[in-house]
Structure formats: C-alpha cells, structure tokens
CSV table of N, CA, C and O in Angstrom, one decimal:
chain,number,residue,atom,x,y,z
A,78,MET,N,4.3,28.7,-23.0
A,78,MET,CA,4.5,28.4,-21.4
A,78,MET,C,3.4,27.7,-20.9
A,78,MET,O,2.4,27.6,-20.6
A,79,LEU,N,3.6,26.3,-20.2
A,79,LEU,CA,2.7,25.9,-19.7
A,79,LEU,C,2.1,25.9,-18.2
A,79,LEU,O,3.1,26.4,-17.2
A,80,GLU,N,0.9,26.6,-18.1
A,80,GLU,CA,0.2,26.5,-16.7
A,80,GLU,C,0.2,25.5,-15.6
A,80,GLU,O,0.1,24.4,-16.0
A,81,ARG,N,0.6,25.7,-14.8
A,81,ARG,CA,0.7,24.5,-13.5
A,81,ARG,C,-0.3,24.7,-13.1
A,81,ARG,O,-1.0,25.7,-12.2
A,82,ARG,N,-1.2,23.4,-12.8
A,82,ARG,CA,-2.6,23.6,-12.2
A,82,ARG,C,-2.5,22.9,-10.9
A,82,ARG,O,-1.3,22.2,-10.3
A,83,PRO,N,-3.5,23.7,-10.3
A,83,PRO,CA,-3.1,23.7,-8.6
A,83,PRO,C,-3.5,21.6,-8.6
A,83,PRO,O,-4.3,21.3,-8.7
A,84,SER,N,-3.2,20.9,-7.8
A,84,SER,CA,-3.1,20.1,-7.0
A,84,SER,C,-4.4,20.4,-5.8
A,84,SER,O,-4.2,21.3,-5.1
A,85,SER,N,-5.2,19.1,-5.2
A,85,SER,CA,-6.2,19.2,-4.4
A,85,SER,C,-4.8,18.8,-3.3
A,85,SER,O,-5.2,19.0,-1.7
A,86,HIS,N,-3.2,18.6,-3.1
A,86,HIS,CA,-2.3,18.4,-2.3
A,86,HIS,C,-1.3,18.9,-2.5
A,86,HIS,O,-0.5,19.0,-1.5
A,87,ASP,N,-1.6,20.7,-3.1
A,87,ASP,CA,-0.9,20.9,-2.5
A,87,ASP,C,-0.2,22.0,-1.7
A,87,ASP,O,1.1,22.0,-1.0
A,88,ASP,N,-0.6,22.0,-0.2
A,88,ASP,CA,-0.5,22.2,0.7
A,88,ASP,C,0.5,21.4,1.3
A,88,ASP,O,1.4,21.2,2.2
A,89,LEU,N,0.0,19.8,1.3
A,89,LEU,CA,0.5,18.6,1.7
A,89,LEU,C,2.4,18.8,1.0
A,89,LEU,O,3.2,18.8,1.4
A,90,ILE,N,2.0,19.1,-0.6
A,90,ILE,CA,3.4,19.2,-1.3
A,90,ILE,C,4.4,20.4,-0.7
A,90,ILE,O,5.5,20.1,-0.6
A,91,ASP,N,3.8,21.7,-0.5
A,91,ASP,CA,4.6,22.3,-0.2
A,91,ASP,C,4.8,22.6,1.5
A,91,ASP,O,6.2,22.6,2.1
A,92,HIS,N,3.9,21.7,2.2
A,92,HIS,CA,4.6,21.3,3.7
A,92,HIS,C,6.2,20.7,3.7
A,92,HIS,O,7.2,20.4,4.3
A,93,LEU,N,5.8,19.5,2.7
A,93,LEU,CA,7.0,18.5,2.1
A,93,LEU,C,8.6,19.4,2.1
A,93,LEU,O,9.5,18.6,2.3
A,94,VAL,N,8.3,19.7,1.2
A,94,VAL,CA,9.3,20.8,0.7
A,94,VAL,C,9.3,22.1,1.6
A,94,VAL,O,11.4,21.8,2.2
A,95,ARG,N,8.9,22.4,2.5
A,95,ARG,CA,9.4,23.3,3.9
A,95,ARG,C,9.7,22.4,4.8
A,95,ARG,O,11.1,22.6,5.2
A,96,SER,N,9.5,21.2,4.3
A,96,SER,CA,10.2,20.5,6.2
A,96,SER,C,10.9,19.1,5.7
A,96,SER,O,11.7,18.6,6.7
A,97,THR,N,11.2,19.0,4.4
A,97,THR,CA,12.4,18.2,4.5
A,97,THR,C,13.4,18.5,3.1
A,97,THR,O,12.9,19.9,2.7
A,98,ALA,N,14.1,17.7,3.0
A,98,ALA,CA,15.3,18.2,1.4
A,98,ALA,C,14.6,17.9,0.4
A,98,ALA,O,15.2,18.3,-0.6
A,99,LEU,N,13.4,17.7,0.6
A,99,LEU,CA,12.2,17.2,-1.4
A,99,LEU,C,12.7,18.3,-1.7
A,99,LEU,O,12.1,19.6,-1.3
A,100,GLN,N,12.8,18.1,-3.5
A,100,GLN,CA,12.1,19.5,-4.7
A,100,GLN,C,11.1,18.6,-4.5
A,100,GLN,O,10.4,18.0,-4.2
A,101,ARG,N,10.1,20.0,-5.1
A,101,ARG,CA,8.9,19.8,-4.8
A,101,ARG,C,8.1,18.5,-5.9
A,101,ARG,O,7.3,18.0,-5.9
A,102,GLY,N,8.9,18.4,-7.3
A,102,GLY,CA,8.6,17.3,-7.8
A,102,GLY,C,8.5,16.4,-7.0
A,102,GLY,O,8.0,14.8,-7.2
A,103,GLU,N,9.6,16.1,-6.3
A,103,GLU,CA,10.0,14.3,-5.6
A,103,GLU,C,8.6,14.9,-4.3
A,103,GLU,O,8.6,13.2,-4.2
A,104,ALA,N,8.3,15.6,-3.7
A,104,ALA,CA,7.4,15.7,-2.8
A,104,ALA,C,6.4,15.2,-3.3
A,104,ALA,O,5.2,14.4,-2.7
A,105,ALA,N,5.7,15.7,-4.8
A,105,ALA,CA,4.6,15.1,-5.4
A,105,ALA,C,4.7,14.0,-5.3
A,105,ALA,O,3.6,12.9,-5.1
A,106,ARG,N,5.7,13.1,-5.9
A,106,ARG,CA,5.6,11.7,-6.0
A,106,ARG,C,5.5,10.4,-5.0
A,106,ARG,O,4.8,9.9,-5.1
A,107,VAL,N,6.2,11.4,-3.6
A,107,VAL,CA,6.0,10.6,-2.6
A,107,VAL,C,4.7,11.1,-2.2
A,107,VAL,O,3.9,9.8,-1.6
A,108,VAL,N,3.7,11.9,-2.4
A,108,VAL,CA,2.2,12.2,-2.1
A,108,VAL,C,1.1,11.0,-3.0
A,108,VAL,O,0.7,10.3,-2.3
A,109,LEU,N,2.0,11.0,-4.0
A,109,LEU,CA,1.1,10.1,-5.0
A,109,LEU,C,1.1,8.8,-4.8
A,109,LEU,O,0.2,8.2,-5.1
A,110,ASP,N,2.6,8.4,-4.3
A,110,ASP,CA,3.1,6.9,-3.2
A,110,ASP,C,1.9,6.5,-2.6
A,110,ASP,O,1.6,5.6,-2.4
A,111,VAL,N,2.3,7.4,-1.9
A,111,VAL,CA,1.3,7.3,-0.3
A,111,VAL,C,0.1,7.0,-0.5
A,111,VAL,O,-0.7,6.0,-0.2
A,112,LEU,N,-0.4,7.9,-1.5
A,112,LEU,CA,-2.0,7.9,-1.7
A,112,LEU,C,-2.3,6.5,-2.2
A,112,LEU,O,-3.6,5.8,-2.3
A,113,ALA,N,-1.1,5.8,-3.3
A,113,ALA,CA,-1.7,4.9,-4.3
A,113,ALA,C,-1.5,3.6,-3.2
A,113,ALA,O,-2.2,2.5,-3.3
A,114,TYR,N,-0.4,3.7,-2.1
A,114,TYR,CA,-0.7,2.7,-1.2
A,114,TYR,C,-2.1,2.9,-0.2
A,114,TYR,O,-2.5,1.4,0.0
A,115,PHE,N,-2.2,3.7,0.3
A,115,PHE,CA,-3.1,3.6,0.6
A,115,PHE,C,-4.9,3.2,-0.1
A,115,PHE,O,-6.5,3.3,0.9
A,116,ASP,N,-4.6,3.4,-1.3
A,116,ASP,CA,-5.9,3.2,-2.5
A,116,ASP,C,-6.0,1.8,-2.5
A,116,ASP,O,-6.8,1.1,-2.6
A,117,GLU,N,-4.7,0.6,-1.7
A,117,GLU,CA,-5.0,-0.7,-2.3
A,117,GLU,C,-5.9,-1.0,-1.2
A,117,GLU,O,-5.8,-0.9,-0.1
A,118,THR,N,-6.8,-1.9,-2.2
A,118,THR,CA,-7.7,-3.1,-1.4
A,118,THR,C,-6.9,-4.0,-0.4
A,118,THR,O,-5.9,-4.6,-0.5
A,119,TYR,N,-7.3,-4.3,0.3
A,119,TYR,CA,-6.9,-5.2,1.0
A,119,TYR,C,-6.7,-6.9,0.3
A,119,TYR,O,-5.8,-7.3,0.4
A,120,GLU,N,-7.6,-7.1,-0.8
A,120,GLU,CA,-7.1,-8.0,-1.4
A,120,GLU,C,-5.7,-7.9,-2.4
A,120,GLU,O,-5.2,-8.9,-2.2
A,121,GLU,N,-5.9,-6.7,-2.8
A,121,GLU,CA,-4.1,-6.2,-3.6
A,121,GLU,C,-3.5,-6.4,-2.8
A,121,GLU,O,-2.1,-6.7,-3.6
A,122,PHE,N,-3.5,-5.9,-1.4
A,122,PHE,CA,-2.5,-6.1,-0.7
A,122,PHE,C,-2.0,-7.5,-0.2
A,122,PHE,O,-0.6,-7.7,-0.2
A,123,VAL,N,-3.2,-8.3,-0.3
A,123,VAL,CA,-2.6,-9.6,-0.1
A,123,VAL,C,-2.2,-10.8,-1.0
A,123,VAL,O,-1.1,-10.9,-0.9
A,124,ARG,N,-2.2,-10.2,-2.0
A,124,ARG,CA,-1.8,-10.8,-3.4
A,124,ARG,C,-0.2,-10.4,-3.8
A,124,ARG,O,0.8,-10.8,-3.8
A,125,ARG,N,-0.2,-8.8,-3.2
A,125,ARG,CA,1.0,-8.2,-3.3
A,125,ARG,C,2.0,-8.6,-2.5
A,125,ARG,O,2.9,-9.2,-2.4
A,126,ARG,N,1.6,-8.8,-1.4
A,126,ARG,CA,2.5,-9.6,-0.1
A,126,ARG,C,2.9,-10.6,-0.2
A,126,ARG,O,4.1,-11.4,-0.3
A,127,HIS,N,1.6,-11.4,-0.6
A,127,HIS,CA,2.1,-12.7,-1.0
A,127,HIS,C,3.2,-13.0,-2.0
A,127,HIS,O,4.4,-13.7,-1.7
A,128,ARG,N,3.1,-12.4,-3.3
A,128,ARG,CA,4.1,-12.4,-4.0
A,128,ARG,C,5.7,-11.5,-3.7
A,128,ARG,O,6.9,-12.1,-3.3
A,129,GLU,N,5.6,-10.9,-2.5
A,129,GLU,CA,6.6,-9.8,-2.0
A,129,GLU,C,7.7,-11.4,-1.2
A,129,GLU,O,8.9,-11.8,-1.1
A,130,LEU,N,6.4,-11.6,-0.2
A,130,LEU,CA,7.5,-12.7,0.9
A,130,LEU,C,7.6,-13.9,0.0
A,130,LEU,O,8.5,-14.8,0.5
A,131,GLN,N,7.1,-14.6,-1.2
A,131,GLN,CA,7.2,-15.7,-1.6
A,131,GLN,C,8.9,-15.1,-2.6
A,131,GLN,O,9.6,-16.3,-2.5
A,132,SER,N,9.0,-14.6,-3.0
A,132,SER,CA,10.1,-13.9,-3.6
A,132,SER,C,11.2,-13.5,-2.5
A,132,SER,O,12.2,-14.3,-3.0
A,133,GLY,N,10.7,-13.4,-1.7
A,133,GLY,CA,11.9,-13.2,-0.3
A,133,GLY,C,12.0,-14.7,0.2
A,133,GLY,O,13.1,-14.9,0.9
A,134,GLY,N,11.7,-16.3,-0.4
A,134,GLY,CA,11.7,-17.7,-0.4
A,134,GLY,C,11.2,-18.2,1.2
A,134,GLY,O,11.1,-19.3,1.4
A,135,LEU,N,9.7,-17.3,1.4
A,135,LEU,CA,9.0,-17.9,2.1
A,135,LEU,C,8.2,-19.1,1.7
A,135,LEU,O,7.8,-18.9,0.5
A,136,VAL,N,7.5,-19.9,2.6
A,136,VAL,CA,6.8,-20.6,2.1
A,136,VAL,C,4.9,-20.0,2.8
A,136,VAL,O,5.2,-19.5,3.2
A,137,ASN,N,4.3,-21.0,2.3
A,137,ASN,CA,3.3,-20.9,2.3
A,137,ASN,C,2.8,-20.6,3.5
A,137,ASN,O,1.9,-19.3,3.7
A,138,ALA,N,2.7,-21.4,4.5
A,138,ALA,CA,2.6,-21.5,5.6
A,138,ALA,C,3.0,-20.2,6.6
A,138,ALA,O,2.2,-19.6,7.1
A,139,GLU,N,3.8,-20.1,6.2
A,139,GLU,CA,4.4,-18.9,6.8
A,139,GLU,C,4.2,-17.5,6.7
A,139,GLU,O,3.6,-16.4,7.1
A,140,ILE,N,4.0,-17.1,5.1
A,140,ILE,CA,3.4,-16.3,4.3
A,140,ILE,C,1.6,-15.7,4.8
A,140,ILE,O,1.5,-14.7,5.2
A,141,PHE,N,1.0,-16.7,4.7
A,141,PHE,CA,-0.2,-16.6,5.0
A,141,PHE,C,-0.7,-16.3,6.8
A,141,PHE,O,-1.3,-15.2,6.7
A,142,GLU,N,0.1,-16.7,7.9
A,142,GLU,CA,0.2,-16.7,8.8
A,142,GLU,C,0.7,-14.9,9.1
A,142,GLU,O,0.2,-14.2,9.8
A,143,ARG,N,1.9,-14.3,8.3
A,143,ARG,CA,2.0,-12.7,8.5
A,143,ARG,C,1.8,-11.9,7.7
A,143,ARG,O,1.1,-11.1,8.5
A,144,ILE,N,0.6,-12.2,6.6
A,144,ILE,CA,-0.4,-11.4,6.2
A,144,ILE,C,-1.3,-11.4,7.5
A,144,ILE,O,-1.7,-10.3,7.6
A,145,ALA,N,-1.7,-12.6,7.5
A,145,ALA,CA,-2.8,-12.7,9.2
A,145,ALA,C,-2.7,-11.2,9.8
A,145,ALA,O,-3.0,-10.8,10.3
A,146,ALA,N,-1.2,-11.5,10.2
A,146,ALA,CA,-1.2,-10.7,11.4
A,146,ALA,C,-0.7,-9.3,10.8
A,146,ALA,O,-0.9,-8.1,11.5
A,147,GLU,N,-0.5,-9.0,9.8
A,147,GLU,CA,-0.4,-7.5,9.0
A,147,GLU,C,-1.4,-6.8,8.8
A,147,GLU,O,-1.8,-5.4,9.1
A,148,LEU,N,-2.6,-7.3,8.3
A,148,LEU,CA,-3.7,-6.9,7.7
A,148,LEU,C,-4.6,-6.1,8.8
A,148,LEU,O,-4.7,-5.2,8.6
A,149,PRO,N,-4.8,-6.3,10.1
A,149,PRO,CA,-5.3,-5.2,11.5
A,149,PRO,C,-4.4,-4.0,11.4
A,149,PRO,O,-5.2,-3.4,12.1
A,150,HIS,N,-3.2,-4.1,11.0
A,150,HIS,CA,-2.3,-2.8,11.0
A,150,HIS,C,-2.4,-1.8,9.9
A,150,HIS,O,-1.8,-1.1,10.1
A,151,ARG,N,-3.3,-2.3,8.6
A,151,ARG,CA,-3.6,-1.6,7.7
A,151,ARG,C,-4.2,-0.3,8.2
A,151,ARG,O,-5.0,-0.2,9.4
A,152,ALA,N,-4.0,0.9,7.7
A,152,ALA,CA,-4.8,2.4,7.7
A,152,ALA,C,-6.2,1.8,7.9
A,152,ALA,O,-6.9,2.5,8.9
A,153,VAL,N,-7.0,1.2,7.3
A,153,VAL,CA,-8.1,0.6,7.5
A,153,VAL,C,-8.2,-0.7,7.4
A,153,VAL,O,-7.9,-1.5,6.2
A,154,ALA,N,-8.3,-1.6,8.8
A,154,ALA,CA,-8.4,-2.6,8.4
A,154,ALA,C,-9.6,-3.5,7.8
A,154,ALA,O,-10.5,-3.1,8.3
A,155,PRO,N,-9.1,-4.8,7.3
A,155,PRO,CA,-10.1,-5.2,6.3
A,155,PRO,C,-11.4,-6.2,7.6
A,155,PRO,O,-10.6,-6.5,9.0
A,156,PRO,N,-11.8,-6.8,7.8
A,156,PRO,CA,-13.1,-7.7,8.2
A,156,PRO,C,-11.8,-9.0,8.4
A,156,PRO,O,-10.9,-9.0,8.0
A,157,GLU,N,-11.9,-9.5,9.6
A,157,GLU,CA,-11.0,-10.5,10.1
A,157,GLU,C,-11.2,-11.8,9.1
A,157,GLU,O,-12.1,-11.8,8.5
A,158,LEU,N,-9.7,-12.0,9.0
A,158,LEU,CA,-10.0,-12.9,7.6
A,158,LEU,C,-9.2,-14.8,7.8
A,158,LEU,O,-8.3,-14.3,8.6
A,159,SER,N,-10.0,-15.7,7.8
A,159,SER,CA,-9.0,-16.7,7.9
A,159,SER,C,-8.2,-17.2,6.9
A,159,SER,O,-8.4,-16.2,5.8
A,160,LEU,N,-7.0,-18.4,7.4
A,160,LEU,CA,-6.1,-18.1,5.9
A,160,LEU,C,-6.8,-19.0,5.3
A,160,LEU,O,-6.3,-18.9,4.2
A,161,ARG,N,-7.4,-20.0,5.4
A,161,ARG,CA,-8.3,-20.4,4.1
A,161,ARG,C,-9.1,-19.1,3.1
A,161,ARG,O,-9.0,-19.2,2.2
A,162,GLN,N,-9.5,-18.3,3.9
A,162,GLN,CA,-9.9,-17.0,3.0
A,162,GLN,C,-8.8,-16.2,2.4
A,162,GLN,O,-8.5,-15.8,1.0
A,163,LEU,N,-7.4,-16.0,2.8
A,163,LEU,CA,-6.3,-15.3,2.5
A,163,LEU,C,-6.0,-15.9,1.5
A,163,LEU,O,-5.4,-15.7,-0.4
A,164,ARG,N,-6.1,-17.5,1.2
A,164,ARG,CA,-5.2,-18.6,0.2
A,164,ARG,C,-6.1,-18.0,-1.1
A,164,ARG,O,-5.9,-18.2,-2.3
A,165,ARG,N,-7.8,-18.0,-0.5
A,165,ARG,CA,-9.0,-17.8,-1.9
A,165,ARG,C,-8.7,-16.4,-2.7
A,165,ARG,O,-8.9,-16.7,-3.5
A,166,ILE,N,-8.1,-15.9,-2.0
A,166,ILE,CA,-7.8,-14.3,-2.0
A,166,ILE,C,-6.4,-14.6,-3.0
A,166,ILE,O,-6.5,-13.9,-4.4
A,167,VAL,N,-5.3,-15.3,-2.8
A,167,VAL,CA,-4.2,-15.3,-3.7
A,167,VAL,C,-4.7,-16.3,-5.2
A,167,VAL,O,-4.1,-16.3,-5.9
A,168,TYR,N,-5.6,-17.9,-4.8
A,168,TYR,CA,-5.6,-18.9,-5.5
A,168,TYR,C,-6.8,-18.7,-6.6
A,168,TYR,O,-6.9,-19.3,-7.2
A,169,GLY,N,-8.0,-17.8,-5.4
A,169,GLY,CA,-9.1,-18.0,-6.2
A,169,GLY,C,-10.1,-19.0,-6.0
A,169,GLY,O,-10.4,-19.7,-5.1
C-alpha cells in the first residue's frame, strides 16, 4: 500500500473539496494549475499570450496593445514595458 505524502497545500485542497463538488484529485490538479499560472514569468506570459492571440487571428499591432493592457493586472505586475520591449521578448 502506498503512503500518501502530505502536500504543502493540503489545507487548500481540503477546503476546495469541502466547498466545491471537486474530488480530491481534481482539487489537487486545480491547485497545481493555479500555482503554475502564477509561477509564469512575465516573459513567458508575453510569449504565451502572443501565441494565443495570434492563433485567434489578431495581428501584432492589436496583440501587443492587448498584452500591454493585460500586464499591469497580473498578480505581480512587471515593470511597465514599451511595445518595442514586448516585441523583443517575443522575437528576440
């Protein structure tokens, strides 16, 4: 029989199981997904959003304006970046 090691997020997982219809495994996956989302650097965010918006049919002018508007609303906002700096993150 495998022993289940306690997670550092067990309290949060327990809370989600009690307060939602999620099963324990589903709640654990949600917690891990949220943590991964907040671990994303602003450079990774810019690249990911660029790919998502580009695949949605937007052109770069619209994409970089939208990303610039979204960045200040991140949990930990990066320094203010110019459109040129955003393009350099994506294209190098």
